[in-house]
Coordinates of C-alpha atoms in Angstrom, one line a residue:
Chain A
M1 CA 109.5 116.7 81.6
N2 CA 108.3 118.7 84.5
L3 CA 105.8 118.3 87.3
M4 CA 104.1 121.3 85.9
M5 CA 102.9 119.1 83.0
L6 CA 100.6 117.4 85.5
L7 CA 99.1 120.6 86.8
E8 CA 98.8 122.1 83.3
M9 CA 96.8 119.1 82.0
A10 CA 94.6 119.2 85.1
S11 CA 94.0 122.9 84.7
N12 CA 93.1 122.4 81.0
A13 CA 90.9 119.4 81.4
F14 CA 89.0 120.2 84.7
G15 CA 90.2 123.6 85.7
D16 CA 87.0 124.4 87.7
R17 CA 87.2 121.4 90.0
V18 CA 88.3 122.1 93.5
A19 CA 92.0 121.0 93.8
I20 CA 92.7 121.9 97.5
G21 CA 90.3 122.5 100.4
S22 CA 86.6 122.5 100.9
R23 CA 83.8 122.6 98.4
D24 CA 82.2 125.4 100.4
G25 CA 83.7 128.1 98.2
S26 CA 87.0 128.5 100.2
G27 CA 88.9 125.9 98.2
V28 CA 91.3 126.5 95.4
S29 CA 90.5 125.2 91.9
Y30 CA 93.0 123.6 89.5
S31 CA 93.1 126.7 87.3
D32 CA 93.6 128.8 90.4
L33 CA 96.4 126.6 91.5
Y34 CA 98.0 126.9 88.1
E35 CA 97.9 130.7 88.2
K36 CA 99.1 130.9 91.8
S37 CA 102.0 128.6 90.9
G38 CA 102.9 130.8 88.0
R39 CA 103.1 133.8 90.3
A40 CA 105.1 131.9 92.8
A41 CA 107.5 131.0 90.0
Q42 CA 107.9 134.6 89.2
L43 CA 108.6 135.5 92.8
F44 CA 111.3 132.7 93.0
R45 CA 112.8 133.8 89.7
N46 CA 113.1 137.4 90.9
S47 CA 115.2 136.3 93.8
P48 CA 118.7 135.0 93.9
A49 CA 117.4 131.7 95.3
E50 CA 118.6 128.4 93.8
K51 CA 116.3 126.3 95.9
V52 CA 112.9 126.8 97.5
L53 CA 112.5 125.6 101.1
L54 CA 109.4 125.0 103.0
L55 CA 109.4 125.1 106.8
D56 CA 105.7 124.8 107.5
T57 CA 102.9 122.4 108.1
S58 CA 100.5 121.4 105.3
S59 CA 98.4 124.3 103.8
V60 CA 97.5 125.5 100.4
A61 CA 100.9 127.2 100.3
L62 CA 102.4 123.7 99.9
P63 CA 101.2 122.8 96.4
I64 CA 101.7 126.4 95.3
A65 CA 105.3 126.3 96.4
L66 CA 105.9 122.8 95.0
F67 CA 104.5 123.6 91.5
G68 CA 105.9 127.1 91.6
S69 CA 109.4 125.7 92.2
S70 CA 109.0 123.3 89.3
W71 CA 107.8 126.1 87.1
A72 CA 110.9 128.2 88.0
G73 CA 113.2 125.2 87.6
L74 CA 114.3 125.2 91.2
P75 CA 114.4 122.1 93.6
F76 CA 111.7 122.2 96.3
V77 CA 113.0 121.3 99.8
P78 CA 110.3 120.6 102.4
L79 CA 112.0 120.5 105.8
N80 CA 111.0 118.7 109.0
Y81 CA 109.7 121.4 111.1
R82 CA 109.8 119.2 114.2
L83 CA 113.6 119.2 114.3
T84 CA 115.4 121.4 116.8
G85 CA 116.3 125.0 115.8
D86 CA 120.0 124.0 115.4
E87 CA 119.1 121.0 113.2
I88 CA 116.9 123.2 111.0
R89 CA 119.6 125.8 110.6
E90 CA 122.1 123.1 109.6
L91 CA 119.9 121.6 106.9
A92 CA 118.8 125.0 105.6
T93 CA 122.4 126.1 105.4
E94 CA 123.1 123.1 103.2
V95 CA 120.7 124.3 100.5
T96 CA 121.4 128.0 100.3
P97 CA 121.1 130.3 98.4
A98 CA 117.4 129.7 99.0
M99 CA 114.1 131.3 99.5
G100 CA 112.0 129.7 102.3
I101 CA 108.3 129.7 103.0
V102 CA 108.1 129.7 106.7
N103 CA 105.4 129.3 109.3
T104 CA 105.1 132.4 111.5
S105 CA 105.9 130.4 114.6
M106 CA 109.1 129.0 113.1
V107 CA 110.6 132.3 111.8
A108 CA 113.2 132.4 114.6
S109 CA 114.8 129.1 113.5
V110 CA 115.9 130.5 110.2
E111 CA 116.7 134.1 111.1
G112 CA 120.1 135.3 110.0
I113 CA 121.1 132.3 107.8
P114 CA 123.4 133.8 105.1
D115 CA 121.9 133.7 101.5
F116 CA 118.5 132.7 102.9
E117 CA 115.4 134.8 102.4
G118 CA 112.5 133.7 104.6
I119 CA 108.9 134.7 103.7
D120 CA 106.0 134.2 106.0
R121 CA 103.3 131.8 104.7
Q122 CA 100.6 134.5 104.8
D123 CA 102.8 136.9 102.9
F124 CA 103.5 134.2 100.3
L125 CA 99.8 133.5 99.8
L126 CA 99.2 137.2 99.5
R127 CA 101.9 137.6 96.9
T128 CA 100.6 134.7 94.8
K129 CA 97.0 136.0 94.8
E130 CA 97.2 138.6 92.1
G131 CA 99.6 139.6 89.3
D132 CA 100.8 138.5 85.9
I133 CA 101.2 134.9 85.1
P134 CA 104.3 133.9 83.1
D135 CA 104.0 131.9 79.8
A136 CA 104.1 128.1 80.2
D137 CA 107.9 128.4 80.0
W138 CA 109.1 125.8 82.5
G139 CA 112.1 123.7 81.5
M140 CA 111.4 120.2 80.1
D141 CA 114.8 118.6 80.9
P142 CA 113.9 115.3 82.7
E143 CA 117.1 115.5 84.6
Q144 CA 116.2 118.7 86.4
V145 CA 115.9 118.2 90.2
A146 CA 112.3 118.5 91.3
I147 CA 112.4 117.7 95.1
L148 CA 115.1 117.3 97.7
L149 CA 113.9 115.2 100.6
F150 CA 115.9 114.7 103.7
T151 CA 115.4 111.1 104.7
S152 CA 114.2 110.5 108.2
G153 CA 117.6 109.6 109.6
T154 CA 116.5 107.0 112.1
T155 CA 120.0 105.4 111.9
G156 CA 122.3 108.3 111.1
A157 CA 122.6 112.0 110.0
P158 CA 119.8 113.0 107.5
K159 CA 120.8 112.9 103.8
A160 CA 118.9 114.6 101.1
A161 CA 117.5 112.2 98.5
V162 CA 117.5 113.7 95.0
L163 CA 114.2 113.2 93.1
R164 CA 114.4 114.4 89.5
H165 CA 111.3 115.2 87.3
S166 CA 111.9 112.0 85.4
H167 CA 111.5 109.9 88.5
L168 CA 108.3 111.5 89.7
I169 CA 106.7 111.8 86.3
S170 CA 107.5 108.1 85.6
Y171 CA 105.9 107.2 89.0
I172 CA 102.8 109.2 88.3
L173 CA 102.3 108.1 84.6
G174 CA 102.9 104.5 85.6
S175 CA 100.5 104.4 88.5
V176 CA 97.8 107.0 88.2
E177 CA 95.2 107.3 85.5
F178 CA 94.7 110.9 84.3
M179 CA 91.3 112.3 85.5
G180 CA 90.7 108.8 87.0
A181 CA 88.9 110.3 90.0
G182 CA 85.2 111.2 90.0
E183 CA 84.2 114.7 90.8
E184 CA 82.9 113.7 94.2
E185 CA 86.2 112.1 95.3
A186 CA 88.4 113.6 98.0
T187 CA 91.6 112.5 99.6
L188 CA 92.7 113.4 103.2
V189 CA 96.4 114.0 103.5
S190 CA 97.7 113.8 107.0
V191 CA 101.3 113.0 106.4
P192 CA 103.6 116.0 106.6
P193 CA 105.0 117.8 103.5
Y194 CA 108.6 116.4 104.3
H195 CA 107.4 112.8 103.9
V196 CA 107.7 111.3 100.4
A197 CA 104.0 110.1 100.7
G198 CA 103.0 113.7 101.2
M199 CA 104.7 114.8 98.0
A200 CA 103.4 111.8 96.1
A201 CA 99.9 112.5 97.3
L202 CA 99.9 116.0 95.9
C203 CA 101.2 114.8 92.5
S204 CA 98.9 111.8 92.1
S205 CA 95.8 113.7 93.3
V206 CA 96.4 116.5 90.9
Y207 CA 96.8 114.1 88.0
A208 CA 93.8 112.0 89.0
G209 CA 91.7 115.1 89.6
R210 CA 91.0 114.1 93.2
R211 CA 90.3 117.0 95.7
I212 CA 92.9 117.3 98.4
V213 CA 91.9 118.0 102.0
Q214 CA 94.9 118.6 104.4
L215 CA 95.0 117.7 108.0
P216 CA 98.2 119.6 109.2
N217 CA 98.6 118.1 112.7
F218 CA 97.3 114.5 112.9
D219 CA 94.9 113.7 115.6
A220 CA 92.7 110.6 115.4
A221 CA 89.5 112.3 116.6
R222 CA 90.0 115.2 114.2
W223 CA 90.8 112.8 111.4
I224 CA 87.5 110.9 111.8
D225 CA 85.6 114.2 112.1
V226 CA 87.1 115.7 109.0
T227 CA 86.6 112.4 107.0
R228 CA 82.9 112.6 107.8
E229 CA 82.5 116.4 107.4
E230 CA 84.3 116.5 104.0
S231 CA 83.0 113.2 102.7
I232 CA 86.5 111.9 102.3
T233 CA 86.7 109.0 99.9
H234 CA 90.5 108.2 100.0
A235 CA 93.1 108.6 102.7
M236 CA 96.7 107.5 103.5
V237 CA 98.0 107.0 107.0
V238 CA 101.1 105.6 108.6
P239 CA 100.7 102.6 111.0
T240 CA 100.8 104.7 114.3
M241 CA 98.0 106.8 112.9
L242 CA 95.9 103.8 112.0
S243 CA 96.3 102.3 115.5
R244 CA 95.1 105.6 117.0
I245 CA 92.2 105.8 114.6
V246 CA 91.2 102.2 115.5
E247 CA 91.3 103.0 119.2
E248 CA 89.2 106.1 118.7
L249 CA 86.7 104.3 116.5
E250 CA 86.3 101.5 119.1
N251 CA 85.5 104.2 121.7
R252 CA 82.8 105.8 119.6
P253 CA 79.2 104.7 119.6
D254 CA 79.1 104.9 115.8
S255 CA 82.3 103.5 114.2
S256 CA 81.2 103.8 110.6
I257 CA 82.8 106.1 108.0
D258 CA 80.4 105.7 105.1
S259 CA 82.2 107.9 102.6
L260 CA 85.6 106.2 103.0
R261 CA 86.2 104.0 100.0
A262 CA 89.9 103.4 100.2
L263 CA 92.4 103.7 103.0
S264 CA 96.0 103.1 102.2
Y265 CA 98.8 102.7 104.7
G266 CA 102.5 102.5 104.6
G267 CA 105.7 104.1 106.0
G268 CA 106.4 101.4 108.5
K269 CA 105.5 98.0 109.7
M270 CA 101.8 97.5 110.4
P271 CA 101.0 95.3 113.4
R272 CA 98.7 92.5 112.2
P273 CA 96.1 93.0 115.0
T274 CA 95.7 96.6 114.1
I275 CA 95.0 96.0 110.5
E276 CA 92.7 93.1 111.3
K277 CA 90.7 95.3 113.7
A278 CA 90.6 98.1 111.1
L279 CA 89.3 95.7 108.5
R280 CA 86.5 94.6 110.8
L281 CA 85.6 98.2 111.9
L282 CA 85.4 99.5 108.3
P283 CA 84.0 96.6 106.4
N284 CA 83.1 98.7 103.3
T285 CA 86.5 100.4 103.0
N286 CA 89.1 99.0 100.6
F287 CA 92.5 98.7 102.3
V288 CA 95.7 99.2 100.4
N289 CA 99.2 98.6 101.8
A290 CA 101.9 100.5 100.0
Y291 CA 105.6 100.0 100.5
G292 CA 108.1 102.4 99.2
L293 CA 111.0 104.6 100.1
T294 CA 111.9 108.2 99.7
E295 CA 114.6 107.2 97.2
T296 CA 112.1 105.3 95.0
S297 CA 109.6 108.3 94.6
S298 CA 107.2 106.6 97.0
T299 CA 105.3 103.4 96.3
I300 CA 107.1 100.4 94.8
S301 CA 104.7 97.6 95.8
V302 CA 101.1 97.4 96.7
L303 CA 98.8 94.9 98.6
G304 CA 95.4 95.6 97.2
P305 CA 91.9 95.4 98.6
D306 CA 91.2 91.9 97.3
D307 CA 94.4 90.5 98.8
H308 CA 93.4 92.0 102.1
R309 CA 90.0 90.4 102.1
S310 CA 91.2 87.0 101.0
A311 CA 94.0 87.1 103.6
L312 CA 91.5 88.1 106.4
N313 CA 89.1 85.3 105.4
G314 CA 91.8 82.8 104.3
E315 CA 92.1 79.4 105.8
E316 CA 95.7 78.6 104.8
E317 CA 98.4 80.3 106.8
N318 CA 100.4 81.2 103.6
V319 CA 97.3 83.2 102.4
R320 CA 96.6 84.7 105.8
R321 CA 100.1 85.9 106.4
R322 CA 99.9 88.0 103.2
L323 CA 98.2 90.5 105.4
S324 CA 101.7 91.2 106.7
S325 CA 103.1 91.5 103.2
A326 CA 103.7 94.6 101.0
G327 CA 101.9 92.9 98.1
K328 CA 103.3 92.8 94.6
P329 CA 105.7 95.2 93.0
L330 CA 104.3 97.8 90.6
P331 CA 104.3 96.5 87.0
N332 CA 106.9 98.9 85.7
L333 CA 109.4 97.9 88.4
E334 CA 111.6 94.9 89.1
V335 CA 112.3 93.7 92.6
T336 CA 114.9 91.0 93.6
I337 CA 116.2 89.7 96.8
R338 CA 120.0 89.4 97.2
D339 CA 122.6 88.3 99.6
E340 CA 125.5 90.4 101.0
E341 CA 127.5 89.8 97.8
G342 CA 124.7 90.9 95.6
E343 CA 123.8 87.4 94.4
L344 CA 120.2 86.5 93.7
L345 CA 118.4 84.5 96.4
D346 CA 115.5 82.0 95.9
N347 CA 111.9 82.7 96.8
G348 CA 111.3 82.4 100.5
I349 CA 114.8 83.2 101.5
S350 CA 115.4 86.5 103.3
G351 CA 118.0 89.0 102.0
E352 CA 118.2 92.6 100.9
I353 CA 115.5 94.1 98.7
W354 CA 116.9 95.5 95.5
V355 CA 114.7 97.5 93.1
R356 CA 115.1 98.8 89.5
G357 CA 112.9 101.1 87.5
E358 CA 112.5 104.6 86.1
Q359 CA 111.0 106.0 89.3
V360 CA 114.0 104.9 91.3
S361 CA 116.5 107.6 92.2
G362 CA 118.9 106.2 94.8
E363 CA 120.9 109.4 94.7
Y364 CA 121.8 111.7 97.6
L365 CA 122.8 115.4 97.5
G366 CA 126.6 115.5 97.8
H367 CA 127.0 111.8 98.3
G368 CA 126.5 110.4 94.8
T369 CA 124.3 107.5 93.9
K370 CA 123.8 104.0 95.4
V371 CA 122.5 102.7 92.1
T372 CA 124.6 100.0 90.4
D373 CA 125.8 100.3 86.8
D374 CA 123.0 98.1 85.6
G375 CA 120.3 100.2 87.4
W376 CA 119.7 98.4 90.6
F377 CA 119.1 100.2 93.9
P378 CA 119.9 98.2 97.1
T379 CA 117.2 99.5 99.5
N380 CA 118.9 98.5 102.8
D381 CA 115.6 96.9 103.7
G382 CA 115.5 93.2 104.4
G383 CA 112.8 90.9 103.1
F384 CA 111.8 88.0 100.9
L385 CA 109.4 87.1 98.0
D386 CA 107.0 84.2 98.4
G387 CA 106.3 81.7 95.6
E388 CA 103.6 84.0 94.1
G389 CA 105.6 87.1 94.1
Y390 CA 104.3 88.7 97.3
L391 CA 107.0 90.9 98.9
F392 CA 107.5 90.6 102.7
V393 CA 109.5 93.5 104.2
E394 CA 111.4 92.7 107.4
G395 CA 112.8 96.1 108.2
R396 CA 116.1 97.8 107.9
I397 CA 119.1 95.5 107.3
D398 CA 120.9 97.4 110.1
D399 CA 118.2 96.3 112.6
I400 CA 118.7 92.6 112.0
I401 CA 119.8 90.9 115.2
I402 CA 122.8 88.5 114.9
R403 CA 122.6 86.2 117.9
G404 CA 125.2 83.4 118.0
G405 CA 125.8 83.7 114.2
E406 CA 122.1 83.5 113.4
N407 CA 120.4 86.4 111.5
I408 CA 117.1 87.1 113.2
S409 CA 114.6 89.6 111.9
P410 CA 113.1 91.7 114.7
G411 CA 109.8 91.7 112.7
E412 CA 109.2 88.0 113.2
I413 CA 109.6 88.4 117.0
E414 CA 107.4 91.5 117.1
E415 CA 104.7 89.8 115.1
A416 CA 104.7 86.8 117.4
L417 CA 104.4 88.9 120.5
L418 CA 101.6 91.0 119.1
L419 CA 99.5 87.9 118.8
H420 CA 99.1 88.1 122.6
P421 CA 95.7 89.8 123.3
D422 CA 97.2 91.8 126.2
I423 CA 100.2 93.2 124.2
K424 CA 99.5 96.5 122.5
D425 CA 102.9 97.1 120.9
A426 CA 106.2 95.3 120.8
A427 CA 109.7 95.8 119.4
A428 CA 112.8 93.5 119.4
V429 CA 116.3 94.8 119.3
G430 CA 119.8 93.3 119.6
M431 CA 121.9 94.3 122.6
P432 CA 125.6 93.6 122.8
D433 CA 126.5 90.4 124.7
T434 CA 129.9 88.9 125.3
H435 CA 128.7 85.3 124.8
W436 CA 126.2 85.5 121.9
G437 CA 127.5 88.7 120.2
E438 CA 124.0 90.0 120.5
V439 CA 121.1 89.0 122.6
I440 CA 117.4 89.6 121.8
V441 CA 115.6 92.1 124.0
A442 CA 111.9 92.6 123.5
A443 CA 110.2 95.8 124.7
V444 CA 106.6 95.2 125.3
V445 CA 103.7 97.7 125.8
P446 CA 100.8 96.0 127.6
T447 CA 97.2 97.0 126.9
G448 CA 96.8 97.6 130.6
K449 CA 93.7 95.6 130.8
T450 CA 95.3 92.7 132.7
D451 CA 98.3 92.3 134.9
L452 CA 100.7 90.9 132.3
S453 CA 103.8 89.4 133.8
I454 CA 107.2 89.0 132.3
S455 CA 107.2 85.3 132.9
E456 CA 103.9 85.0 131.0
I457 CA 105.3 86.9 128.1
K458 CA 108.3 84.7 128.0
K459 CA 106.2 81.6 128.0
F460 CA 104.0 83.0 125.2
A461 CA 107.1 83.8 123.2
K462 CA 108.5 80.3 123.7
D463 CA 105.3 78.8 122.4
Q464 CA 105.4 81.0 119.3
L465 CA 109.0 81.1 118.3
R466 CA 111.9 78.6 117.9
S467 CA 114.2 78.7 120.9
S468 CA 117.1 80.6 119.3
R469 CA 114.7 83.4 118.5
T470 CA 113.0 83.7 121.8
P471 CA 113.8 87.0 123.5
D472 CA 116.6 86.7 126.1
H473 CA 115.2 89.6 128.1
I474 CA 111.8 91.3 128.2
V475 CA 111.3 94.9 129.2
I476 CA 107.9 96.4 129.9
L477 CA 107.5 100.0 128.7
A478 CA 104.6 102.4 128.8
E479 CA 105.2 103.2 125.1
L480 CA 107.7 102.8 122.4
P481 CA 109.6 105.7 120.9
Y482 CA 108.4 106.7 117.4
N483 CA 109.1 109.7 115.3
E484 CA 106.2 111.8 114.2
T485 CA 105.7 109.9 111.0
G486 CA 105.4 106.5 112.7
K487 CA 108.9 105.1 112.4
L488 CA 110.2 103.2 115.4
L489 CA 113.4 104.8 116.7
R490 CA 115.3 101.7 117.5
R491 CA 118.4 103.7 118.4
V492 CA 116.4 105.5 121.1
L493 CA 114.8 102.3 122.2
R494 CA 118.2 100.6 122.7
E495 CA 119.3 103.5 124.8
E496 CA 116.2 103.3 127.0
I497 CA 116.7 99.5 127.4
S498 CA 120.3 99.9 128.3
D499 CA 119.4 102.5 131.0
L500 CA 116.7 100.2 132.3
T501 CA 118.8 97.0 132.4
S502 CA 121.8 98.8 133.9
D503 CA 119.8 99.8 137.0
E504 CA 117.9 96.5 137.0
G505 CA 114.5 98.1 136.4
Q506 CA 111.5 96.2 135.4
S507 CA 113.0 93.6 133.2
G508 CA 113.8 90.0 133.2
Chain B
M1 CA 113.0 115.1 63.4
E2 CA 115.1 114.5 66.5
L3 CA 113.2 114.0 69.6
R4 CA 114.1 114.0 73.3
A5 CA 112.3 113.1 76.4
G6 CA 110.4 116.2 77.3
S7 CA 110.0 117.5 73.7
R8 CA 106.6 118.9 72.9
L9 CA 104.8 118.3 69.6
K10 CA 101.7 119.8 68.0
S11 CA 99.5 118.3 65.2
A12 CA 99.4 120.2 61.9
V13 CA 95.9 119.1 61.2
C14 CA 94.0 118.9 64.6
D15 CA 94.2 120.1 68.2
T16 CA 96.4 117.2 69.4
E17 CA 99.4 118.0 71.5
V18 CA 101.9 115.5 72.9
I19 CA 105.0 115.4 75.1
A20 CA 107.6 112.7 74.4
V21 CA 108.1 110.6 77.5
K22 CA 110.5 108.3 75.9
A23 CA 112.3 108.8 72.5
P24 CA 114.7 106.7 70.5
A25 CA 118.1 108.3 69.7
E26 CA 117.5 108.5 66.0
D27 CA 115.6 110.7 63.5
I28 CA 111.9 109.8 63.6
D29 CA 109.0 110.8 61.4
I30 CA 106.2 111.4 63.9
R31 CA 102.8 112.2 62.5
C32 CA 99.4 113.0 63.6
G33 CA 96.4 112.6 61.3
G34 CA 99.0 111.3 58.7
V35 CA 100.9 114.6 58.6
P36 CA 104.3 115.3 60.3
M37 CA 103.9 117.0 63.7
A38 CA 105.6 120.3 64.4
D39 CA 107.4 122.1 67.2
P40 CA 104.5 124.1 68.9
T41 CA 106.7 127.2 69.3
T42 CA 107.3 127.6 65.6
S43 CA 104.1 126.1 64.1
D44 CA 101.4 128.3 62.5
G45 CA 98.5 126.4 64.0
A46 CA 96.5 123.6 62.6
S47 CA 94.9 123.6 59.2
G48 CA 93.4 120.9 56.9
S49 CA 92.2 117.6 58.3
P50 CA 93.5 114.2 59.2
V51 CA 93.9 111.8 56.3
G52 CA 91.7 108.7 56.1
G53 CA 93.0 105.8 58.3
A54 CA 94.7 108.3 60.7
D55 CA 91.5 109.9 61.9
E56 CA 90.6 107.9 65.0
G57 CA 91.6 110.8 67.3
T58 CA 93.7 111.0 70.5
L59 CA 92.7 110.9 74.1
M60 CA 94.0 113.2 76.8
G61 CA 96.2 111.6 79.4
K62 CA 96.8 108.4 77.4
R63 CA 100.3 107.3 76.5
Y64 CA 100.9 106.1 72.9
V65 CA 103.7 103.7 72.0
N66 CA 105.3 102.1 68.9
P67 CA 105.5 98.3 68.8
D68 CA 108.9 98.0 70.5
E69 CA 108.0 100.8 73.0
T70 CA 111.1 102.8 72.2
L71 CA 108.8 105.7 71.6
E72 CA 106.2 106.9 74.1
L73 CA 104.1 110.0 73.7
L74 CA 101.8 111.5 76.4
C75 CA 98.7 113.2 74.9
T76 CA 98.3 116.5 76.7
K77 CA 95.6 117.9 74.4
P78 CA 93.2 115.7 72.5
G79 CA 92.3 116.0 68.8
G80 CA 90.9 114.3 65.7
G81 CA 94.0 112.8 64.2
S82 CA 95.7 109.5 65.1
L83 CA 99.4 109.4 66.1
G84 CA 101.9 107.4 64.1
V85 CA 105.5 106.9 63.0
G86 CA 105.5 107.1 59.2
E87 CA 102.5 105.0 58.1
T88 CA 102.4 102.9 61.3
L89 CA 99.9 104.0 63.9
L90 CA 100.9 104.1 67.5
V91 CA 98.8 102.3 70.1
I92 CA 97.6 103.2 73.6
K93 CA 99.9 101.8 76.3
E94 CA 97.6 99.7 78.3
S95 CA 98.2 100.1 82.0
K96 CA 96.7 98.1 84.8
P97 CA 94.8 100.5 87.0
L98 CA 96.4 100.5 90.5
P99 CA 94.6 101.2 93.7
A100 CA 95.4 104.7 95.0
S101 CA 98.3 104.3 97.4
D102 CA 99.1 107.9 98.4

């Protein structure tokens, strides 16, 4: 099995359709993409490279490099181009001998790395434009490594997750219908190449036959404009992107995006007020919440459009709160909730989310696998399943606050605070305390529309939460620290809070 | 023949081509149009026609499975014959369409 199977089928069945880019003649068709990937494979094979690296934003070079690597039988390694020069060198050095497709502005970061050959994006595109195309001779061993993805490392040093062809093919065959997209459909990809959702978007769009339009550097105004200009029908965003899109739409005289049939979101916790606003602003768009991890080849559970609507209009709280859930696991996967000893927990009880299925990797380069002998992968995410099988994700286990022996999910506190109309964003973290072990500190970002006081926030929290879960301290911040793909950097937040509280800043 | 995940097979009587997604660890008599399928690298191309009862055809992009789902074939090129193991026809693996999530 090989990712090239997907592109070969697409090229055979609908080769003339536009795969990437505009319909104005500048786009690349599926048969074009197939041929360019073949030439890229040739280029990789003629070099001593054992891996193909990408240090670049999204462009047409991305799918050519991905499929070209699969054709040549080499792992594809998209790197986070926002890291510092030193960090990039360190990661690149881990995967040499390698060839790298590099953005012109980033060439300096990889200069002089031993056994590394950098090639400028423009040069790469030129070299895949013309020339012979090899036979369809890619390897079909399902165990070959397709993609190495450095996980975002919000809690520690980045590790490369190993995704084999078997994992990705299983994910695509299990969740995407071949040629399931109409010829008019187009998806807008604004997550970067080094995010698993970016990789999954390429594979599923190619297999479905859905045109891909890339937005290399996310900007809400640009996102809305491109969606309208390109008649985008599908898009995936991370929560911070959606909240910016919502703000931008609220400021525009015309908030409609008629072409947008489906908007999926994932990659972090979505604040309920943001999704509720989005649902009201885009009443004709189907919303999909997808939860997944790099280690699971992207999506493992989905909250579909019908669930969104019934939750929004629902009268009972247990239906309404499903808007904060990650929906139900994909049919070809199993999800269980377990305690610290790995014992199964009942519905409604929080524990660690464990997942099993063919798309699950759970393996890291040079660090072995986290998968148990019977195939289960402990995700390190906390959560619970409700009586009807809806999965609620509460965040990383490491982020759980232990106050006086009680385990408290930051998500619950954050959600409660976000119900306040003058609170735009909120995060709760545990800070060391001699008496309680940890105390709860909530960082709050006000909308700025009113003069929100700390005592009012405290009172509001007290009304919403049981007393042991009420924040011990509140800190008001102008914004919370996120990485560029919308993950809250709790480590950074803790540092900011500790700086603030040590010099008795605006806190209480 | 012995089959592995990733093996490609070609029909001897129609245009059908498949890739094994899942294969049992045993010799298996995979047919298309009632005639044993061949390795595409060594086959001479299709001739003849599917036998009666195995002539419903295959659909591109569909997965075909045996009753206990130990065998799963992905159709990568459609044709006029039906897929089977021995005399038993394979059936399409029904999948619940999921909303696009990425």
